[in-house]
Short mmCIF file of C-alpha atoms and ligand atoms in Angstrom, two decimals:
data_model
loop_
_atom_site.label_atom_id
_atom_site.label_comp_id
_atom_site.label_asym_id
_atom_site.label_seq_id
_atom_site.Cartn_x
_atom_site.Cartn_y
_atom_site.Cartn_z
CA UNK A 618 0.00 0.00 0.00
CA UNK A 619 1.28 3.45 -0.80
CA UNK A 620 1.48 6.06 1.96
CA UNK A 621 -1.42 8.06 3.34
CA UNK A 622 -2.19 11.44 1.78
CA UNK A 623 -3.46 13.72 4.54
CA UNK A 624 -5.30 17.02 4.40
CA UNK A 625 -5.25 19.01 7.65
CA UNK A 626 -7.94 21.67 8.08
CA UNK A 627 -7.03 24.76 10.11
CA UNK A 628 -4.25 27.25 10.65
CA UNK A 629 -3.17 27.32 14.31
CA UNK A 630 -0.42 25.91 16.48
CA UNK A 631 -2.55 22.80 16.88
CA UNK A 632 -2.47 22.22 13.12
CA UNK A 633 1.31 22.75 12.99
CA UNK A 634 1.67 20.16 15.78
CA UNK A 635 -0.56 17.73 13.87
CA UNK A 636 1.48 18.34 10.72
CA UNK A 637 4.73 17.59 12.57
CA UNK A 638 3.24 14.46 14.17
CA UNK A 639 1.87 13.22 10.85
CA UNK A 640 5.14 14.16 9.13
CA UNK A 641 6.94 11.84 11.58
CA UNK A 642 4.53 8.99 10.84
CA UNK A 643 6.08 6.33 8.59
CA UNK A 644 2.60 5.66 7.15
CA UNK A 645 2.15 9.22 5.85
CA UNK A 646 3.39 10.17 2.38
CA UNK A 647 2.00 13.62 1.77
CA UNK A 648 0.70 16.45 3.93
CA UNK A 649 -1.57 19.23 2.74
CA UNK A 650 -3.06 21.95 4.91
CA UNK A 651 -5.87 24.41 4.31
CA UNK A 652 -5.33 27.24 4.88
CA UNK A 653 -2.32 26.44 7.15
CA UNK A 654 0.35 28.84 8.37
CA UNK A 655 4.02 29.51 7.63
CA UNK A 656 4.97 26.51 9.81
CA UNK A 657 2.78 23.98 8.01
CA UNK A 658 4.08 25.23 4.64
CA UNK A 659 7.53 23.93 5.63
CA UNK A 660 6.18 20.39 6.13
CA UNK A 661 3.72 20.11 3.29
CA UNK A 662 1.66 22.21 0.92
CA UNK A 663 -0.69 24.97 2.05
CA UNK A 664 -3.87 25.60 0.06
CA UNK A 665 -5.71 28.88 0.09
CA UNK A 666 -9.05 27.45 1.18
CA UNK A 667 -10.82 28.66 4.32
CA UNK A 668 -11.43 26.12 7.07
CA UNK A 669 -15.09 27.20 7.04
CA UNK A 670 -15.70 26.59 3.32
CA UNK A 671 -16.74 22.95 3.57
CA UNK A 672 -17.70 22.57 -0.11
CA UNK A 673 -14.31 23.94 -1.20
CA UNK A 674 -12.55 21.55 1.22
CA UNK A 675 -14.42 18.59 -0.30
CA UNK A 676 -13.40 19.72 -3.78
CA UNK A 677 -9.76 20.10 -2.68
CA UNK A 678 -9.75 16.67 -1.03
CA UNK A 679 -11.06 15.09 -4.22
CA UNK A 680 -8.57 16.90 -6.45
CA UNK A 681 -5.66 15.82 -4.25
CA UNK A 682 -6.96 12.23 -3.88
CA UNK A 683 -6.79 12.61 -0.10
CA UNK A 684 -6.99 9.42 2.03
CA UNK A 685 -7.62 11.16 5.35
CA UNK A 686 -8.87 14.61 6.36
CA UNK A 687 -7.92 15.71 9.88
CA UNK A 688 -10.12 18.57 11.06
CA UNK A 689 -8.57 21.00 13.54
CA UNK A 690 -11.23 23.57 14.54
CA UNK A 691 -14.81 22.97 15.70
CA UNK A 692 -16.70 25.32 13.38
CA UNK A 693 -16.43 23.21 10.20
CA UNK A 694 -17.38 20.10 12.20
CA UNK A 695 -20.51 21.81 13.50
CA UNK A 696 -21.28 22.90 9.91
CA UNK A 697 -21.08 19.30 8.70
CA UNK A 698 -17.65 18.93 7.09
CA UNK A 699 -17.25 15.32 8.24
CA UNK A 700 -20.78 14.44 7.09
CA UNK A 701 -20.00 15.82 3.63
CA UNK A 702 -16.62 14.09 3.34
CA UNK A 703 -18.00 10.72 4.45
CA UNK A 704 -20.94 10.94 2.04
CA UNK A 705 -18.26 11.26 -0.62
CA UNK A 706 -16.25 8.30 0.64
CA UNK A 707 -13.41 10.31 2.19
CA UNK A 708 -12.40 9.31 5.75
CA UNK A 709 -12.56 12.28 8.10
CA UNK A 710 -11.10 12.52 11.58
CA UNK A 711 -13.69 14.55 13.46
CA UNK A 712 -17.32 13.89 14.38
CA UNK A 713 -20.34 14.43 12.17
CA UNK A 714 -22.43 17.56 12.80
CA UNK A 715 -24.69 15.92 15.38
CA UNK A 716 -21.71 14.68 17.41
CA UNK A 717 -20.15 18.13 17.13
CA UNK A 718 -23.16 19.59 18.99
CA UNK A 719 -21.42 18.47 22.20
CA UNK A 720 -19.30 21.57 21.66
CA UNK A 721 -21.74 23.52 19.47
CA UNK A 722 -24.28 23.66 22.30
CA UNK A 723 -23.25 23.69 25.94
CA UNK A 724 -26.88 23.10 26.94
CA UNK A 725 -27.06 19.98 24.76
CA UNK A 726 -23.84 18.73 26.40
CA UNK A 727 -25.28 19.38 29.88
CA UNK A 728 -28.49 17.52 29.03
CA UNK A 729 -26.55 14.47 27.84
CA UNK A 730 -24.37 14.50 30.95
CA UNK A 731 -27.51 14.68 33.12
CA UNK A 732 -29.05 11.77 31.21
CA UNK A 733 -25.91 9.65 31.59
CA UNK A 734 -25.21 10.64 35.21
CA UNK A 735 -21.80 12.12 34.34
CA UNK A 736 -20.47 14.36 37.13
CA UNK A 737 -20.69 18.07 36.24
CA UNK A 738 -21.93 21.29 37.84
CA UNK A 739 -25.58 22.34 37.95
CA UNK A 740 -27.03 24.64 35.31
CA UNK A 741 -29.98 27.03 35.02
CA UNK A 742 -31.34 28.30 31.72
CA UNK A 743 -32.27 31.98 31.97
CA UNK A 744 -34.64 33.80 29.61
CA UNK A 745 -36.40 37.15 29.77
CA UNK A 746 -39.07 35.42 31.86
CA UNK A 747 -36.58 34.39 34.57
CA UNK A 748 -36.08 36.00 37.94
CA UNK A 749 -32.37 36.70 37.63
CA UNK A 750 -31.88 37.66 41.30
CA UNK A 751 -33.26 34.42 42.61
CA UNK A 752 -31.32 32.43 39.99
CA UNK A 753 -28.07 34.08 41.12
CA UNK A 754 -28.99 33.48 44.75
CA UNK A 755 -29.24 29.72 44.13
CA UNK A 756 -25.47 29.45 43.49
CA UNK A 757 -22.76 30.95 45.68
CA UNK A 758 -20.33 33.23 43.81
CA UNK A 759 -18.28 33.21 41.67
CA UNK A 760 -20.96 32.97 38.99
CA UNK A 761 -20.28 31.24 35.69
CA UNK A 762 -22.33 32.59 32.81
CA UNK A 763 -22.12 31.03 29.36
CA UNK A 764 -23.64 32.02 26.06
CA UNK A 765 -24.76 28.93 24.19
CA UNK A 766 -23.00 29.85 20.95
CA UNK A 767 -19.63 29.09 19.39
CA UNK A 768 -17.80 32.18 20.58
CA UNK A 769 -14.16 31.03 20.37
CA UNK A 770 -13.74 31.18 24.15
CA UNK A 771 -15.28 34.65 24.41
CA UNK A 772 -18.79 33.60 25.47
CA UNK A 773 -17.97 32.82 29.09
CA UNK A 774 -17.83 35.16 32.07
CA UNK A 775 -16.69 34.00 35.51
CA UNK A 776 -17.19 36.75 38.07
CA UNK A 777 -17.68 37.55 41.76
CA UNK A 778 -19.24 40.88 40.83
CA UNK A 779 -23.03 40.64 40.83
CA UNK A 780 -23.50 43.72 38.65
CA UNK A 781 -21.14 42.35 36.02
CA UNK A 782 -22.96 39.00 36.21
CA UNK A 783 -26.37 40.62 35.70
CA UNK A 784 -25.15 42.81 32.88
CA UNK A 785 -23.72 39.85 30.93
CA UNK A 786 -26.88 37.83 31.58
CA UNK A 787 -29.15 40.60 30.27
CA UNK A 788 -26.91 41.31 27.28
CA UNK A 789 -26.77 37.62 26.34
CA UNK A 790 -30.52 37.15 26.68
CA UNK A 791 -31.14 40.12 24.43
CA UNK A 792 -28.88 38.73 21.67
CA UNK A 793 -29.43 34.95 22.11
CA UNK A 794 -32.87 34.73 23.86
CA UNK A 795 -31.35 32.63 26.67
CA UNK A 796 -28.14 32.16 28.61
CA UNK A 797 -26.72 29.49 30.95
CA UNK A 798 -25.88 30.12 34.59
CA UNK A 799 -23.60 27.35 35.81
CA UNK A 800 -22.54 26.25 39.24
CA UNK A 801 -18.87 27.15 39.87
CA UNK A 802 -16.63 24.09 40.16
CA UNK A 803 -13.68 24.26 42.54
CA UNK A 804 -10.38 22.45 41.99
CA UNK A 805 -7.65 22.14 39.41
CA UNK A 806 -8.36 21.99 35.68
CA UNK A 807 -6.99 19.37 33.29
CA UNK A 808 -7.64 18.36 29.71
CA UNK A 809 -8.05 14.76 28.62
CA UNK A 810 -8.04 14.15 24.89
CA UNK A 811 -9.74 10.86 24.02
CA UNK A 812 -9.53 9.47 20.51
CA UNK A 813 -12.63 7.42 19.84
CA UNK A 814 -14.81 5.57 17.38
CA UNK A 815 -17.44 2.85 17.74
CA UNK A 816 -14.78 0.16 18.24
CA UNK A 817 -12.97 1.73 21.20
CA UNK A 818 -11.13 4.68 22.65
CA UNK A 819 -7.58 5.76 23.49
CA UNK A 820 -6.89 8.29 26.27
CA UNK A 821 -3.91 10.48 25.41
CA UNK A 822 -1.67 11.76 28.24
CA UNK A 823 -3.59 14.36 30.28
CA UNK A 824 -2.45 17.95 30.01
CA UNK A 825 -3.06 21.29 31.70
CA UNK A 826 -3.77 24.50 29.84
CA UNK A 827 -3.26 28.04 31.21
CA UNK A 828 -6.31 30.00 30.16
CA UNK A 829 -5.66 33.38 31.76
CA UNK A 830 -3.43 35.85 29.97
CA UNK A 831 -1.23 36.77 32.95
CA UNK A 832 1.21 35.05 35.30
CA UNK A 833 -0.39 33.48 38.37
CA UNK A 834 -3.63 32.96 36.41
CA UNK A 835 -4.56 36.63 36.36
CA UNK A 836 -6.28 38.76 33.72
CA UNK A 837 -8.86 37.81 31.11
CA UNK A 838 -9.41 34.35 29.63
CA UNK A 839 -7.67 33.50 26.36
CA UNK A 840 -7.63 30.56 23.98
CA UNK A 841 -4.73 29.21 26.07
CA UNK A 842 -1.32 30.69 26.91
CA UNK A 843 0.63 27.49 27.46
CA UNK A 844 0.31 23.86 28.48
CA UNK A 845 2.20 20.89 29.77
CA UNK A 846 1.79 17.13 29.80
CA UNK A 847 1.49 14.78 31.51
CA UNK A 848 -0.39 16.74 34.19
CA UNK A 849 0.34 15.14 37.60
CA UNK A 850 -3.10 16.22 38.89
CA UNK A 851 -4.41 13.37 36.75
CA UNK A 852 -2.72 10.59 38.71
CA UNK A 853 -3.38 6.96 37.78
CA UNK A 854 -6.20 6.85 40.37
CA UNK A 855 -7.78 10.04 39.04
CA UNK A 856 -7.42 8.79 35.47
CA UNK A 857 -9.30 5.59 36.35
CA UNK A 858 -12.08 7.71 37.91
CA UNK A 859 -12.26 9.84 34.75
CA UNK A 860 -12.52 6.71 32.61
CA UNK A 861 -15.17 5.08 34.81
CA UNK A 862 -17.41 8.04 35.50
CA UNK A 863 -16.95 10.13 32.34
CA UNK A 864 -15.28 8.42 29.37
CA UNK A 865 -16.98 5.00 29.56
CA UNK A 866 -20.57 6.29 29.74
CA UNK A 867 -19.90 8.90 27.06
CA UNK A 868 -18.26 6.35 24.77
CA UNK A 869 -21.11 3.90 25.30
CA UNK A 870 -23.59 6.64 24.37
CA UNK A 871 -21.64 7.91 21.34
CA UNK A 872 -20.87 4.48 19.87
CA UNK A 873 -24.57 3.62 19.88
CA UNK A 874 -25.71 6.66 17.94
CA UNK A 875 -26.98 6.07 14.40
CA UNK A 876 -23.82 7.76 13.15
CA UNK A 877 -21.07 6.91 15.65
CA UNK A 878 -18.58 9.50 16.86
CA UNK A 879 -15.21 9.29 15.11
CA UNK A 880 -12.56 11.76 16.17
CA UNK A 881 -11.25 13.16 19.41
CA UNK A 882 -13.36 14.09 22.40
CA UNK A 883 -11.72 16.79 24.49
CA UNK A 884 -12.85 16.38 28.07
CA UNK A 885 -12.30 19.60 30.05
CA UNK A 886 -12.03 18.50 33.69
CA UNK A 887 -12.07 20.07 37.11
CA UNK A 888 -10.41 17.77 39.65
CA UNK A 889 -11.65 18.55 43.16
CA UNK A 890 -9.50 18.52 46.29
CA UNK A 891 -10.35 14.88 46.94
CA UNK A 892 -9.30 13.83 43.45
CA UNK A 893 -12.79 13.45 41.97
CA UNK A 894 -13.38 14.75 38.44
CA UNK A 895 -16.22 16.91 37.14
CA UNK A 896 -16.71 17.91 33.51
CA UNK A 897 -16.34 21.64 32.80
CA UNK A 898 -16.94 21.27 29.07
CA UNK A 899 -16.57 19.02 26.06
CA UNK A 900 -14.88 19.99 22.85
CA UNK A 901 -15.03 17.88 19.73
CA UNK A 902 -11.50 18.56 18.52
CA UNK A 903 -7.93 18.65 19.70
CA UNK A 904 -7.14 21.45 22.16
CA UNK A 905 -4.85 24.34 21.34
CA UNK A 906 -2.21 24.52 22.91
CA UNK A 907 -2.78 21.05 24.47
CA UNK A 908 -2.03 19.37 21.13
CA UNK A 909 1.46 20.87 21.04
CA UNK A 910 2.35 18.93 24.23
CA UNK A 911 0.30 15.80 23.59
CA UNK A 912 1.31 14.81 20.05
CA UNK A 913 5.06 14.72 20.90
CA UNK A 914 4.29 12.12 23.59
CA UNK A 915 2.67 9.68 21.15
CA UNK A 916 5.26 7.15 20.02
CA UNK A 917 3.06 5.08 17.75
CA UNK A 918 2.28 6.06 14.15
CA UNK A 919 -0.15 9.02 14.36
CA UNK A 920 -1.30 8.67 10.75
CA UNK A 921 -2.36 5.05 11.29
CA UNK A 922 -4.13 5.96 14.55
CA UNK A 923 -6.16 8.83 13.12
CA UNK A 924 -7.01 6.91 9.94
CA UNK A 925 -8.15 3.91 12.00
CA UNK A 926 -10.42 6.13 14.14
CA UNK A 927 -11.91 7.77 11.07
CA UNK A 928 -12.69 4.30 9.63
CA UNK A 929 -14.14 2.82 12.83
CA UNK A 930 -11.34 0.36 13.55
CA UNK A 931 -9.44 2.01 16.38
CA UNK A 932 -9.45 -1.33 18.24
CA UNK A 933 -6.73 -2.47 15.82
CA UNK A 934 -4.31 0.16 17.14
CA UNK A 935 -1.97 -0.45 20.06
CA UNK A 936 -0.87 2.98 21.20
CA UNK A 937 2.57 3.60 22.68
CA UNK A 938 3.44 6.71 24.66
CA UNK A 939 6.68 8.34 25.68
CA UNK A 940 7.64 8.76 29.36
CA UNK A 941 8.88 12.28 28.70
CA UNK A 942 7.35 15.61 29.68
CA UNK A 943 6.38 18.34 27.25
CA UNK A 944 5.78 22.05 27.81
CA UNK A 945 4.64 24.74 25.42
CA UNK A 946 4.71 28.51 25.99
CA UNK A 947 2.52 30.70 23.77
CA UNK A 948 3.77 34.00 22.37
CA UNK A 949 0.88 36.42 21.77
CA UNK A 950 0.63 39.66 19.82
CA UNK A 951 0.44 43.03 21.50
CA UNK A 952 -3.16 43.56 22.61
CA UNK A 953 -4.16 39.88 22.78
CA UNK A 954 -6.74 38.70 23.93
CA UNK A 955 -8.20 42.04 22.83
CA UNK A 956 -7.67 43.47 19.35
CA UNK A 957 -4.18 42.35 18.33
CA UNK A 958 -1.49 44.22 16.46
CA UNK A 959 -0.43 42.00 13.55
CA UNK A 960 1.76 42.22 10.45
CA UNK A 961 4.99 42.63 12.46
CA UNK A 962 8.22 40.83 11.65
CA UNK A 963 9.18 37.79 13.74
CA UNK A 964 12.78 36.71 14.19
CA UNK A 965 14.32 33.61 15.73
CA UNK A 966 11.55 31.12 14.95
CA UNK A 967 13.88 28.57 13.40
CA UNK A 968 15.92 28.04 16.56
CA UNK A 969 15.93 24.40 17.65
CA UNK A 970 17.54 22.53 20.52
CA UNK A 971 18.41 18.94 19.72
CA UNK A 972 20.29 17.14 22.48
CA UNK A 973 20.40 13.49 23.47
CA UNK A 974 17.49 13.88 25.87
CA UNK A 975 16.18 17.38 25.14
CA UNK A 976 14.31 18.67 22.12
CA UNK A 977 12.85 22.15 21.79
CA UNK A 978 11.41 23.98 18.81
CA UNK A 979 8.71 26.37 17.67
CA UNK A 980 5.13 25.57 16.73
CA UNK A 981 3.86 28.36 14.52
CA UNK A 982 0.27 29.60 14.76
CA UNK A 983 -0.69 33.10 13.53
CA UNK A 984 2.20 33.49 11.08
CA UNK A 985 2.61 34.04 7.37
CA UNK A 986 5.48 34.67 4.95
CA UNK A 987 5.50 38.19 3.57
CA UNK A 988 6.32 38.89 -0.08
CA UNK A 989 9.98 39.47 0.75
CA UNK A 990 10.23 36.21 2.67
CA UNK A 991 10.07 37.70 6.16
CA UNK A 992 7.96 35.88 8.75
CA UNK A 993 5.08 38.09 9.89
CA UNK A 994 2.62 37.89 12.77
CA UNK A 995 -0.89 37.17 11.56
CA UNK A 996 -3.02 36.50 14.64
CA UNK A 997 -3.46 36.85 18.40
CA UNK A 998 -1.54 33.72 19.29
CA UNK A 999 1.53 33.86 17.07
CA UNK A 1000 3.59 30.81 17.95
CA UNK A 1001 4.63 28.67 20.87
CA UNK A 1002 7.97 27.27 22.00
CA UNK A 1003 7.81 23.63 22.97
CA UNK A 1004 10.32 21.73 25.10
CA UNK A 1005 10.39 17.94 25.48
CA UNK A 1006 12.66 16.26 28.03
CA UNK A 1007 12.90 13.42 30.55
CA UNK A 1008 11.51 15.59 33.34
CA UNK A 1009 9.23 18.60 33.56
CA UNK A 1010 11.75 21.19 34.90
CA UNK A 1011 14.15 20.43 32.04
CA UNK A 1012 11.32 20.66 29.51
CA UNK A 1013 10.24 24.03 30.98
CA UNK A 1014 13.78 25.37 30.77
CA UNK A 1015 14.17 24.21 27.16
CA UNK A 1016 10.87 25.84 26.14
CA UNK A 1017 11.92 29.15 27.72
CA UNK A 1018 15.44 28.91 26.23
CA UNK A 1019 13.80 28.88 22.81
CA UNK A 1020 11.24 31.57 23.70
CA UNK A 1021 14.02 33.91 24.85
CA UNK A 1022 15.47 33.86 21.33
CA UNK A 1023 12.27 35.01 19.64
CA UNK A 1024 11.77 38.63 18.74
CA UNK A 1025 8.41 40.24 18.01
CA UNK A 1026 7.70 43.85 18.91
CA UNK A 1027 5.06 44.30 21.63
CA UNK A 1028 4.54 40.56 22.11
CA UNK A 1029 3.99 38.89 25.47
CA UNK A 1030 4.07 35.43 27.04
CA UNK A 1031 3.57 33.93 30.47
CA UNK A 1032 6.70 33.18 32.48
CA UNK A 1033 5.11 30.58 34.78
CA UNK A 1034 3.85 27.79 32.53
CA UNK A 1035 3.65 24.47 34.44
CA UNK A 1036 4.06 26.22 37.81
CA UNK A 1037 1.39 24.07 39.46
CA UNK A 1038 3.44 20.96 38.77
CA UNK A 1039 6.88 22.33 39.63
P1 LIG B 1356 -15.51 26.98 28.66
O1 LIG B 1356 -15.65 27.86 27.47
O2 LIG B 1356 -16.75 26.26 29.04
O3 LIG B 1356 -14.31 26.12 28.52
O4 LIG B 1356 -15.07 27.93 29.88
C1 LIG B 1356 -13.85 28.67 29.83
C2 LIG B 1356 -13.13 28.58 31.14
O5 LIG B 1356 -13.94 29.14 32.18
C3 LIG B 1356 -12.84 27.15 31.61
O6 LIG B 1356 -11.67 26.65 31.07
C4 LIG B 1356 -12.71 27.38 33.12
O7 LIG B 1356 -11.45 27.91 33.45
C5 LIG B 1356 -13.75 28.41 33.39
N1 LIG B 1356 -15.02 27.72 33.74
C6 LIG B 1356 -16.01 27.38 32.88
N2 LIG B 1356 -17.02 26.76 33.53
C7 LIG B 1356 -16.66 26.70 34.82
C8 LIG B 1356 -17.29 26.18 35.99
N3 LIG B 1356 -18.50 25.64 35.96
N4 LIG B 1356 -16.62 26.29 37.15
C9 LIG B 1356 -15.40 26.88 37.22
N5 LIG B 1356 -14.77 27.41 36.15
C10 LIG B 1356 -15.39 27.31 34.96
N1 LIG B 1357 -7.06 25.25 25.06
C1 LIG B 1357 -8.47 25.21 25.15
C2 LIG B 1357 -9.15 24.75 23.95
O1 LIG B 1357 -8.55 24.31 22.99
O2 LIG B 1357 -10.38 24.81 23.93
#
């Protein structure tokens, strides 16, 4: 059999990490990305097709005789990209549109968790008929308010301030007709990425993201400012609890749907002080930046694993994982997570550390090559430096050694990634 021809959909650091992982897979022959970034263009071919144009992606996949499409972001999954590809006989890694509703609608996800008895916080649905004061009084602060729309991480407010809570509730009801008020979950967050299809599932090493923009978890929420894996908060005991109370019932439910779930289920966890997990959220895709620290820890052939999941035969795969630790530190543009200044020149991105036991390099995200060949910033999260080593402190140091070489005017990054585990 000739090698797999892969098309990756998306343009972030996650997609660069997938491209590197697939590029290291002996089974993979060719890598294409749409639209990709300057990093993915060094591994394969970028195509100027938007990740939201699902008809154009189908056309591209046919033209290139693609064997496997790997979908990065959630929006095209919710719009039915996998449905369309499968109807046309092209294996797609990522759930069909109904499965993608687990991320597309937080209320839908809550209802399924309730039905299956999966541990998660309580929720109230508020409309213009609701008594907002009594709803707020039912949960102690901080209050968690979520719009039930795909808002790229911007639809959630967590606040102790009752006026701010009310204002966001009223605003959201006026645009969306309803809003969710969730019970605040205490503990430490972790992300578990679970590759699954109807034949089985594989839990990847658990990771921890850093959602706040500033050191010490201060400032506004972002898409993620850094991550590390494995996250010690998910000990073997905790992992078994996650599998028993969350992954098993969810997998049982998803495998028995008319169209089974094929892709990765991102389980956003809150581990309480006694080591019991609750679900904060589900996503139907790889996390960003969690992917940058998870993929390097997979030792088995990533191409074969993702193709098997997209064809419903994941039970044929025996995964192997590395014992190393991985850390990634995100470099963001001036202004991020608000309006970001882009189009500035980046220097130092090709630096790489390659020692016997230490590897460190850059995952590109919001980058593009200018006409004169210079690398330019092209998004809020520009790139991340990733370190991989036998222990976490060494991996942290390697990631920051690389980050210190990068130059981008006005940019910022957190200096405390992985602090909870150090
Ligand atoms: P989400 O978009 O649902 O991932 O929420 C964004 C972030 O808000 C999460 O990663 C948490 O840090 C925080 N968050 C969301 N829901 C809760 C909750 N119920 N309790 C505590 N923190 C939460
Ligand atoms: N890093 C959080 C996410 O990918 O949703």
